[in-house]
């Protein structure tokens, strides 16, 4: 450094200061100030004869001001420079330049080149050889040579979009010096540690230089983005900075593939905080268009974070065989799926339980994944659009359950052929001991995940053995039976979990592995991505470099010597000389490789206990006072001009403007837009009164078959049950209602009685779809074949015509496994204590939804109806036993004739209605002590 704190770039200009006395003398002369005279004529005549006037001198303070102006201009032209640089290298050895040229050096690279060039000039003047090494270059020729050769290397060098590999460069430098002691060793560093244990400065000091100088730029400008994640309502961006002394706010911008800004946000750093997280709020569709995120005004590769298909939030559709129970969410089939995917995807649920309507509507929203939890049968018209969606790249994930176990084996939306068991058993396999999971295979999306040790499976649906079953199995149990199977279909795939989505069949849904497995499956749905195919490190395709990142954060098609990137499920790739940061793949799909790995943190280099001279780059500590002096001169000139104008009376001659005689007439109209009162009495639509009446009262409903005799018996039967309920219970239903499922709203009624008639027209697909949606939403349908036969319990025997028609109807409904009412079921005690459920006949059992084997007998299901079965089936002709004429006389005799049987038929109807309205209330053990106490009284 210079001995003086400053020097002049053009000292000869200072000779102009000798002219200041002449300027002083000239500025002292000034003409007299003009005076204002009044107009009176006599005053004018009295002053006609004027005496001769001589100029007066300007005030001393004005002259001093002008002298200061002249001196300031002269000093500004002379260009005073503070802290000028001088030759200061040590003698006795070569000059060694150890230069960082990583991503953080790109903003001030020109200054680094000038600094290194100035040091080379000093070495050339001293006749010392020069050795130079760059830390971000794969190879270095650091043998000391001439200054000209060093300049050539310096001119050819450029910043690289990499973290410096100082260890490699240091080894090359040590080998090149071969024991020669450096004179001055200048470390032009970016100031950041390349690793947690970066001992570069200590290693440089071991070379025993006569002088160790550490030259760095502005640490406050070193900042990088380490991660970006697409949250539910915004994108979160994490950044790290090198200088954490003060608070700072850094704006960030998200851009699309064309580099156009889409949305902005900010990252706020608190004092002492080196890592902070900000957010960019934008709609889901806009966030999926983000291609990169960058920190504004920081043109470095570290300040840019590239995004690929893995960043995009998928739109995931959730479908369930039954509607979630808000009172018992832990038993809902979708509860654990929702919590597992909510941080990673945008979840969509249907607005209506009618799958024939909701599935086409959901497909129109272009989802990436559809998840079905225990859905056995779908409406027939939905299979074709679903299969086309899968073939175009969609991913269908299905979970097993009682409904899927009872579904037909030829379901085209199942990846493997499933074994069917007894409907009452649910088609699942039971073991004496629950089975743990086996190791995940080396192929598939779960490769690399540790073997779960806390998961056991109690039930599952089994797959029929096939030659390719092993290839389609992504996860299996310890006994070798599949747990997760898959089947590719053109660009898409079907995935099946052979267990249920809630924790009744296995512990998988309540484990952390469930979250990771679903997250990986959702990531497979990237559109056309080259990494979408399953495969481990041994079978994965290499991804060629597509676009590479420059040190200034721009993408370029020049790939240079970059090698293809080999995906590895076990190891996250890190940017290196062979694989620099950028995009790897093709236009159809690519993987982003960024400068810094996730959760990286910038830390200063460790220079503790090391004698080192700290300096700044040229242009940093050396600065010119010329701009400041010119600014002062301009302000002095402005002040002089104002003073002269004041002394000349310019301001006193200014006339004040006329007062605001005419105010701005902003006439606010006082016309209040008085809207006439609206009458809402006539806003009701036709049929609304009937809807309100049915909402205010409970009605029993029946399906109109079109056969007059059958429909009359149904109406009179429900009328008889309504009178019995009114007489025997506190429930007072309104008159029964006949329904056409294709036209009428079904959700008003707790139960729908459907008399089966083989001679009636077959219900349309629309009617069956609405009935299926009604049952899925918590309603119950009572099918009555009215023939005393039980088609469900006929082991190879003949089936009645009504039974065949019932089977045709049920074949299009997604119904759960069924069983006869158990002796301890709530139906047997919801109002009356019953052991059977007779109607006109007594030979048919009453079928209801089967209880799963692994649930407690008093456990509640996850249905919205609080444990109520969505389907009841009988052949005992309930309506025939309940039917009465206008006088209250039974219309049909019981078989055999027995009024006690008719009484029990009514009681069966009462129990069914109480079961519909109260669910499993009577099985709730919390009420047992109170009931026993009341009985004791």
mmCIF file of C-alpha atoms in Angstrom, residues 403-673:
data_model
loop_
_atom_site.group_PDB
_atom_site.id
_atom_site.type_symbol
_atom_site.label_atom_id
_atom_site.label_comp_id
_atom_site.label_asym_id
_atom_site.label_seq_id
_atom_site.Cartn_x
_atom_site.Cartn_y
_atom_site.Cartn_z
ATOM 1 C CA UNK A 403 -65.528 -54.430 -2.176
ATOM 2 C CA UNK A 404 -62.504 -55.103 -4.383
ATOM 3 C CA UNK A 405 -62.171 -58.602 -2.944
ATOM 4 C CA UNK A 406 -65.737 -59.328 -4.032
ATOM 5 C CA UNK A 407 -65.352 -57.757 -7.486
ATOM 6 C CA UNK A 408 -65.218 -59.833 -10.677
ATOM 7 C CA UNK A 409 -61.840 -61.387 -11.481
ATOM 8 C CA UNK A 410 -61.817 -60.003 -15.034
ATOM 9 C CA UNK A 411 -61.635 -56.352 -13.958
ATOM 10 C CA UNK A 412 -59.521 -54.582 -16.638
ATOM 11 C CA UNK A 413 -58.376 -51.965 -14.102
ATOM 12 C CA UNK A 414 -56.521 -54.449 -11.903
ATOM 13 C CA UNK A 415 -52.833 -55.151 -12.704
ATOM 14 C CA UNK A 416 -52.966 -58.868 -11.822
ATOM 15 C CA UNK A 417 -55.622 -61.558 -11.667
ATOM 16 C CA UNK A 418 -57.012 -61.721 -8.131
ATOM 17 C CA UNK A 419 -58.293 -64.779 -6.355
ATOM 18 C CA UNK A 420 -61.904 -64.635 -5.340
ATOM 19 C CA UNK A 421 -63.033 -66.024 -2.046
ATOM 20 C CA UNK A 422 -66.381 -66.338 -0.405
ATOM 21 C CA UNK A 423 -68.210 -63.030 -0.520
ATOM 22 C CA UNK A 424 -68.889 -63.223 3.193
ATOM 23 C CA UNK A 425 -65.154 -63.643 3.872
ATOM 24 C CA UNK A 426 -64.198 -60.810 1.606
ATOM 25 C CA UNK A 427 -61.875 -62.935 -0.542
ATOM 26 C CA UNK A 428 -58.941 -62.155 1.748
ATOM 27 C CA UNK A 429 -56.393 -64.438 3.329
ATOM 28 C CA UNK A 430 -55.951 -64.704 7.084
ATOM 29 C CA UNK A 431 -52.865 -65.941 8.911
ATOM 30 C CA UNK A 432 -52.342 -67.143 12.437
ATOM 31 C CA UNK A 433 -49.387 -64.802 12.641
ATOM 32 C CA UNK A 434 -49.349 -61.427 10.858
ATOM 33 C CA UNK A 435 -46.778 -61.209 8.078
ATOM 34 C CA UNK A 436 -43.989 -58.597 7.956
ATOM 35 C CA UNK A 437 -42.697 -57.019 4.762
ATOM 36 C CA UNK A 438 -39.762 -58.348 2.773
ATOM 37 C CA UNK A 439 -36.891 -56.302 1.347
ATOM 38 C CA UNK A 440 -37.919 -54.016 -1.479
ATOM 39 C CA UNK A 441 -36.613 -55.302 -4.829
ATOM 40 C CA UNK A 442 -33.769 -53.488 -6.628
ATOM 41 C CA UNK A 443 -36.157 -52.402 -9.385
ATOM 42 C CA UNK A 444 -39.231 -50.258 -9.043
ATOM 43 C CA UNK A 445 -39.826 -46.923 -7.360
ATOM 44 C CA UNK A 446 -39.259 -48.299 -3.839
ATOM 45 C CA UNK A 447 -35.651 -49.324 -4.563
ATOM 46 C CA UNK A 448 -33.314 -47.949 -1.951
ATOM 47 C CA UNK A 449 -35.897 -47.748 0.821
ATOM 48 C CA UNK A 450 -34.943 -49.540 4.014
ATOM 49 C CA UNK A 451 -36.845 -52.676 4.917
ATOM 50 C CA UNK A 452 -39.739 -51.760 7.236
ATOM 51 C CA UNK A 453 -39.495 -53.458 10.607
ATOM 52 C CA UNK A 454 -42.677 -52.120 12.219
ATOM 53 C CA UNK A 455 -45.257 -53.131 9.591
ATOM 54 C CA UNK A 456 -47.362 -56.275 9.730
ATOM 55 C CA UNK A 457 -50.149 -57.369 7.402
ATOM 56 C CA UNK A 458 -53.184 -59.194 8.758
ATOM 57 C CA UNK A 459 -55.280 -59.405 5.587
ATOM 58 C CA UNK A 460 -54.696 -59.033 1.872
ATOM 59 C CA UNK A 461 -56.138 -59.969 -1.472
ATOM 60 C CA UNK A 462 -54.129 -62.637 -3.253
ATOM 61 C CA UNK A 463 -52.900 -62.678 -6.839
ATOM 62 C CA UNK A 464 -53.102 -65.713 -9.064
ATOM 63 C CA UNK A 465 -49.569 -67.012 -9.779
ATOM 64 C CA UNK A 466 -48.365 -66.108 -13.277
ATOM 65 C CA UNK A 467 -44.915 -66.319 -14.920
ATOM 66 C CA UNK A 468 -44.466 -62.530 -14.825
ATOM 67 C CA UNK A 469 -45.871 -61.955 -11.326
ATOM 68 C CA UNK A 470 -42.387 -61.415 -9.885
ATOM 69 C CA UNK A 471 -41.585 -58.747 -12.447
ATOM 70 C CA UNK A 472 -44.816 -56.934 -11.651
ATOM 71 C CA UNK A 473 -44.298 -57.021 -7.881
ATOM 72 C CA UNK A 474 -42.816 -53.841 -6.383
ATOM 73 C CA UNK A 475 -43.258 -54.946 -2.761
ATOM 74 C CA UNK A 476 -44.053 -58.263 -1.130
ATOM 75 C CA UNK A 477 -44.511 -59.906 2.242
ATOM 76 C CA UNK A 478 -42.037 -62.166 3.997
ATOM 77 C CA UNK A 479 -43.846 -65.248 2.675
ATOM 78 C CA UNK A 480 -43.460 -64.011 -0.918
ATOM 79 C CA UNK A 481 -47.064 -62.972 -1.563
ATOM 80 C CA UNK A 482 -47.360 -59.629 -3.382
ATOM 81 C CA UNK A 483 -48.126 -56.448 -1.481
ATOM 82 C CA UNK A 484 -47.835 -53.949 -4.361
ATOM 83 C CA UNK A 485 -48.200 -54.995 -8.000
ATOM 84 C CA UNK A 486 -48.173 -53.006 -11.224
ATOM 85 C CA UNK A 487 -49.004 -53.262 -14.890
ATOM 86 C CA UNK A 488 -47.843 -50.800 -17.571
ATOM 87 C CA UNK A 489 -50.405 -49.817 -20.197
ATOM 88 C CA UNK A 490 -48.854 -47.822 -23.027
ATOM 89 C CA UNK A 491 -47.623 -44.575 -21.441
ATOM 90 C CA UNK A 492 -49.409 -45.141 -18.121
ATOM 91 C CA UNK A 493 -49.676 -47.801 -15.464
ATOM 92 C CA UNK A 494 -51.944 -49.410 -12.883
ATOM 93 C CA UNK A 495 -50.689 -49.988 -9.337
ATOM 94 C CA UNK A 496 -52.493 -52.108 -6.743
ATOM 95 C CA UNK A 497 -51.905 -52.219 -2.990
ATOM 96 C CA UNK A 498 -53.168 -55.626 -1.891
ATOM 97 C CA UNK A 499 -54.196 -54.190 1.488
ATOM 98 C CA UNK A 500 -56.743 -51.581 2.476
ATOM 99 C CA UNK A 501 -56.000 -47.863 2.720
ATOM 100 C CA UNK A 502 -56.958 -47.735 6.396
ATOM 101 C CA UNK A 503 -55.340 -49.524 9.289
ATOM 102 C CA UNK A 504 -57.721 -52.495 9.600
ATOM 103 C CA UNK A 505 -55.865 -54.849 7.274
ATOM 104 C CA UNK A 506 -52.277 -53.772 7.997
ATOM 105 C CA UNK A 507 -50.065 -51.261 9.794
ATOM 106 C CA UNK A 508 -48.813 -49.817 6.505
ATOM 107 C CA UNK A 509 -51.119 -46.752 6.375
ATOM 108 C CA UNK A 510 -49.971 -45.549 9.822
ATOM 109 C CA UNK A 511 -46.252 -45.896 9.064
ATOM 110 C CA UNK A 512 -43.795 -43.403 7.626
ATOM 111 C CA UNK A 513 -43.078 -45.775 4.744
ATOM 112 C CA UNK A 514 -46.625 -45.228 3.495
ATOM 113 C CA UNK A 515 -45.924 -41.523 2.944
ATOM 114 C CA UNK A 516 -42.691 -42.211 1.067
ATOM 115 C CA UNK A 517 -44.231 -44.968 -1.055
ATOM 116 C CA UNK A 518 -47.141 -42.782 -2.140
ATOM 117 C CA UNK A 519 -44.839 -39.832 -2.804
ATOM 118 C CA UNK A 520 -42.656 -41.960 -5.084
ATOM 119 C CA UNK A 521 -45.669 -43.351 -6.902
ATOM 120 C CA UNK A 522 -46.988 -39.849 -7.538
ATOM 121 C CA UNK A 523 -43.594 -38.807 -8.905
ATOM 122 C CA UNK A 524 -43.828 -41.625 -11.451
ATOM 123 C CA UNK A 525 -46.680 -39.783 -13.122
ATOM 124 C CA UNK A 526 -44.459 -37.188 -14.738
ATOM 125 C CA UNK A 527 -45.582 -36.692 -18.314
ATOM 126 C CA UNK A 528 -43.186 -38.339 -20.727
ATOM 127 C CA UNK A 529 -40.261 -38.118 -18.335
ATOM 128 C CA UNK A 530 -37.345 -40.297 -19.309
ATOM 129 C CA UNK A 531 -36.922 -41.312 -15.666
ATOM 130 C CA UNK A 532 -40.531 -42.447 -15.353
ATOM 131 C CA UNK A 533 -39.610 -46.058 -16.019
ATOM 132 C CA UNK A 534 -38.844 -48.107 -12.964
ATOM 133 C CA UNK A 535 -35.279 -49.152 -12.601
ATOM 134 C CA UNK A 536 -32.380 -49.232 -10.195
ATOM 135 C CA UNK A 537 -28.864 -48.008 -10.727
ATOM 136 C CA UNK A 538 -27.921 -51.094 -12.715
ATOM 137 C CA UNK A 539 -30.698 -50.768 -15.277
ATOM 138 C CA UNK A 540 -31.333 -47.006 -15.399
ATOM 139 C CA UNK A 541 -30.720 -45.234 -18.673
ATOM 140 C CA UNK A 542 -28.040 -42.542 -18.791
ATOM 141 C CA UNK A 543 -29.467 -39.062 -19.344
ATOM 142 C CA UNK A 544 -27.496 -37.001 -21.886
ATOM 143 C CA UNK A 545 -26.776 -33.336 -21.118
ATOM 144 C CA UNK A 546 -29.622 -31.263 -22.544
ATOM 145 C CA UNK A 547 -29.023 -27.715 -21.281
ATOM 146 C CA UNK A 548 -26.112 -26.694 -19.053
ATOM 147 C CA UNK A 549 -25.879 -23.791 -16.650
ATOM 148 C CA UNK A 550 -23.228 -21.107 -17.102
ATOM 149 C CA UNK A 551 -21.457 -19.402 -14.212
ATOM 150 C CA UNK A 552 -23.743 -16.388 -14.677
ATOM 151 C CA UNK A 553 -26.873 -18.515 -14.303
ATOM 152 C CA UNK A 554 -27.907 -18.788 -17.971
ATOM 153 C CA UNK A 555 -28.792 -22.021 -19.769
ATOM 154 C CA UNK A 556 -26.777 -22.916 -22.859
ATOM 155 C CA UNK A 557 -26.902 -25.726 -25.398
ATOM 156 C CA UNK A 558 -23.094 -26.039 -25.381
ATOM 157 C CA UNK A 559 -22.474 -29.224 -23.428
ATOM 158 C CA UNK A 560 -18.688 -29.383 -23.899
ATOM 159 C CA UNK A 561 -17.138 -32.382 -22.164
ATOM 160 C CA UNK A 562 -20.139 -33.075 -19.905
ATOM 161 C CA UNK A 563 -20.953 -36.748 -19.532
ATOM 162 C CA UNK A 564 -24.424 -38.342 -19.334
ATOM 163 C CA UNK A 565 -26.015 -38.435 -15.912
ATOM 164 C CA UNK A 566 -26.764 -41.897 -14.528
ATOM 165 C CA UNK A 567 -29.781 -41.854 -12.165
ATOM 166 C CA UNK A 568 -29.305 -43.619 -8.888
ATOM 167 C CA UNK A 569 -32.196 -44.183 -6.496
ATOM 168 C CA UNK A 570 -29.814 -44.548 -3.527
ATOM 169 C CA UNK A 571 -27.549 -41.548 -4.110
ATOM 170 C CA UNK A 572 -28.554 -38.003 -4.974
ATOM 171 C CA UNK A 573 -26.358 -36.761 -7.856
ATOM 172 C CA UNK A 574 -24.005 -33.853 -7.127
ATOM 173 C CA UNK A 575 -22.636 -31.375 -9.664
ATOM 174 C CA UNK A 576 -19.064 -32.179 -10.674
ATOM 175 C CA UNK A 577 -16.579 -31.722 -13.516
ATOM 176 C CA UNK A 578 -18.141 -34.656 -15.361
ATOM 177 C CA UNK A 579 -21.715 -33.593 -14.642
ATOM 178 C CA UNK A 580 -21.890 -29.795 -14.373
ATOM 179 C CA UNK A 581 -25.176 -28.178 -13.304
ATOM 180 C CA UNK A 582 -27.958 -28.140 -15.859
ATOM 181 C CA UNK A 583 -30.748 -30.220 -17.335
ATOM 182 C CA UNK A 584 -30.145 -33.828 -18.340
ATOM 183 C CA UNK A 585 -32.501 -35.697 -20.651
ATOM 184 C CA UNK A 586 -34.429 -34.333 -23.617
ATOM 185 C CA UNK A 587 -37.309 -32.048 -24.471
ATOM 186 C CA UNK A 588 -39.762 -34.837 -23.564
ATOM 187 C CA UNK A 589 -38.426 -34.960 -20.014
ATOM 188 C CA UNK A 590 -35.356 -34.041 -18.037
ATOM 189 C CA UNK A 591 -33.771 -34.062 -14.601
ATOM 190 C CA UNK A 592 -32.395 -30.887 -13.033
ATOM 191 C CA UNK A 593 -28.942 -30.869 -11.428
ATOM 192 C CA UNK A 594 -28.177 -27.727 -9.422
ATOM 193 C CA UNK A 595 -24.941 -26.237 -8.102
ATOM 194 C CA UNK A 596 -25.487 -26.795 -4.398
ATOM 195 C CA UNK A 597 -27.091 -29.880 -2.881
ATOM 196 C CA UNK A 598 -30.201 -29.654 -0.766
ATOM 197 C CA UNK A 599 -29.708 -28.233 2.769
ATOM 198 C CA UNK A 600 -26.243 -26.867 1.914
ATOM 199 C CA UNK A 601 -25.019 -23.864 3.921
ATOM 200 C CA UNK A 602 -22.437 -21.247 2.956
ATOM 201 C CA UNK A 603 -19.758 -20.742 5.645
ATOM 202 C CA UNK A 604 -16.679 -18.483 5.696
ATOM 203 C CA UNK A 605 -13.229 -19.997 5.219
ATOM 204 C CA UNK A 606 -11.464 -20.939 8.429
ATOM 205 C CA UNK A 607 -8.409 -18.698 8.926
ATOM 206 C CA UNK A 608 -8.090 -19.070 12.687
ATOM 207 C CA UNK A 609 -4.530 -19.237 14.091
ATOM 208 C CA UNK A 610 -3.062 -18.455 10.649
ATOM 209 C CA UNK A 611 -1.075 -15.332 9.821
ATOM 210 C CA UNK A 612 -2.609 -13.941 6.687
ATOM 211 C CA UNK A 613 -2.847 -10.501 5.102
ATOM 212 C CA UNK A 614 -6.426 -9.691 4.120
ATOM 213 C CA UNK A 615 -7.056 -7.466 1.109
ATOM 214 C CA UNK A 616 -9.806 -6.516 -1.238
ATOM 215 C CA UNK A 617 -9.967 -6.651 -4.992
ATOM 216 C CA UNK A 618 -8.846 -3.776 -7.182
ATOM 217 C CA UNK A 619 -11.773 -1.388 -7.489
ATOM 218 C CA UNK A 620 -12.911 -2.210 -4.009
ATOM 219 C CA UNK A 621 -10.562 -0.540 -1.540
ATOM 220 C CA UNK A 622 -9.122 1.917 -4.111
ATOM 221 C CA UNK A 623 -11.636 4.585 -5.057
ATOM 222 C CA UNK A 624 -11.708 7.957 -6.800
ATOM 223 C CA UNK A 625 -13.098 11.179 -5.297
ATOM 224 C CA UNK A 626 -13.762 12.759 -8.723
ATOM 225 C CA UNK A 627 -17.544 12.059 -8.827
ATOM 226 C CA UNK A 628 -18.030 13.468 -5.329
ATOM 227 C CA UNK A 629 -16.057 16.632 -6.131
ATOM 228 C CA UNK A 630 -18.007 17.271 -9.310
ATOM 229 C CA UNK A 631 -21.236 16.860 -7.340
ATOM 230 C CA UNK A 632 -20.025 19.431 -4.773
ATOM 231 C CA UNK A 633 -19.073 21.832 -7.568
ATOM 232 C CA UNK A 634 -22.521 21.520 -9.103
ATOM 233 C CA UNK A 635 -24.197 22.262 -5.785
ATOM 234 C CA UNK A 636 -21.973 25.341 -5.275
ATOM 235 C CA UNK A 637 -22.858 26.587 -8.770
ATOM 236 C CA UNK A 638 -26.535 26.091 -8.045
ATOM 237 C CA UNK A 639 -26.218 28.050 -4.781
ATOM 238 C CA UNK A 640 -24.372 30.880 -6.547
ATOM 239 C CA UNK A 641 -27.087 31.145 -9.197
ATOM 240 C CA UNK A 642 -29.856 31.380 -6.614
ATOM 241 C CA UNK A 643 -27.959 34.061 -4.648
ATOM 242 C CA UNK A 644 -27.428 36.189 -7.762
ATOM 243 C CA UNK A 645 -31.104 35.923 -8.704
ATOM 244 C CA UNK A 646 -32.113 36.995 -5.202
ATOM 245 C CA UNK A 647 -29.752 39.957 -5.189
ATOM 246 C CA UNK A 648 -31.036 41.090 -8.615
ATOM 247 C CA UNK A 649 -34.623 41.204 -7.328
ATOM 248 C CA UNK A 650 -35.902 38.443 -9.567
ATOM 249 C CA UNK A 651 -37.949 36.934 -6.785
ATOM 250 C CA UNK A 652 -39.548 40.239 -5.738
ATOM 251 C CA UNK A 653 -40.838 40.852 -9.287
ATOM 252 C CA UNK A 654 -42.756 37.643 -9.321
ATOM 253 C CA UNK A 655 -46.433 38.358 -8.998
ATOM 254 C CA UNK A 656 -48.478 36.129 -6.884
ATOM 255 C CA UNK A 657 -51.070 34.227 -8.794
ATOM 256 C CA UNK A 658 -54.645 35.106 -8.499
ATOM 257 C CA UNK A 659 -56.365 33.475 -5.650
ATOM 258 C CA UNK A 660 -58.510 30.527 -6.430
ATOM 259 C CA UNK A 661 -61.602 32.488 -7.424
ATOM 260 C CA UNK A 662 -63.076 29.592 -9.320
ATOM 261 C CA UNK A 663 -63.018 26.413 -7.282
ATOM 262 C CA UNK A 664 -62.942 23.114 -9.119
ATOM 263 C CA UNK A 665 -66.590 22.190 -9.395
ATOM 264 C CA UNK A 666 -66.521 18.528 -8.494
ATOM 265 C CA UNK A 667 -70.256 18.156 -8.338
ATOM 266 C CA UNK A 668 -71.005 14.917 -6.583
ATOM 267 C CA UNK A 669 -74.340 13.846 -7.891
ATOM 268 C CA UNK A 670 -76.868 13.415 -5.145
ATOM 269 C CA UNK A 671 -78.800 10.928 -7.200
ATOM 270 C CA UNK A 672 -78.976 7.883 -5.038
ATOM 271 C CA UNK A 673 -79.750 4.837 -7.060
#
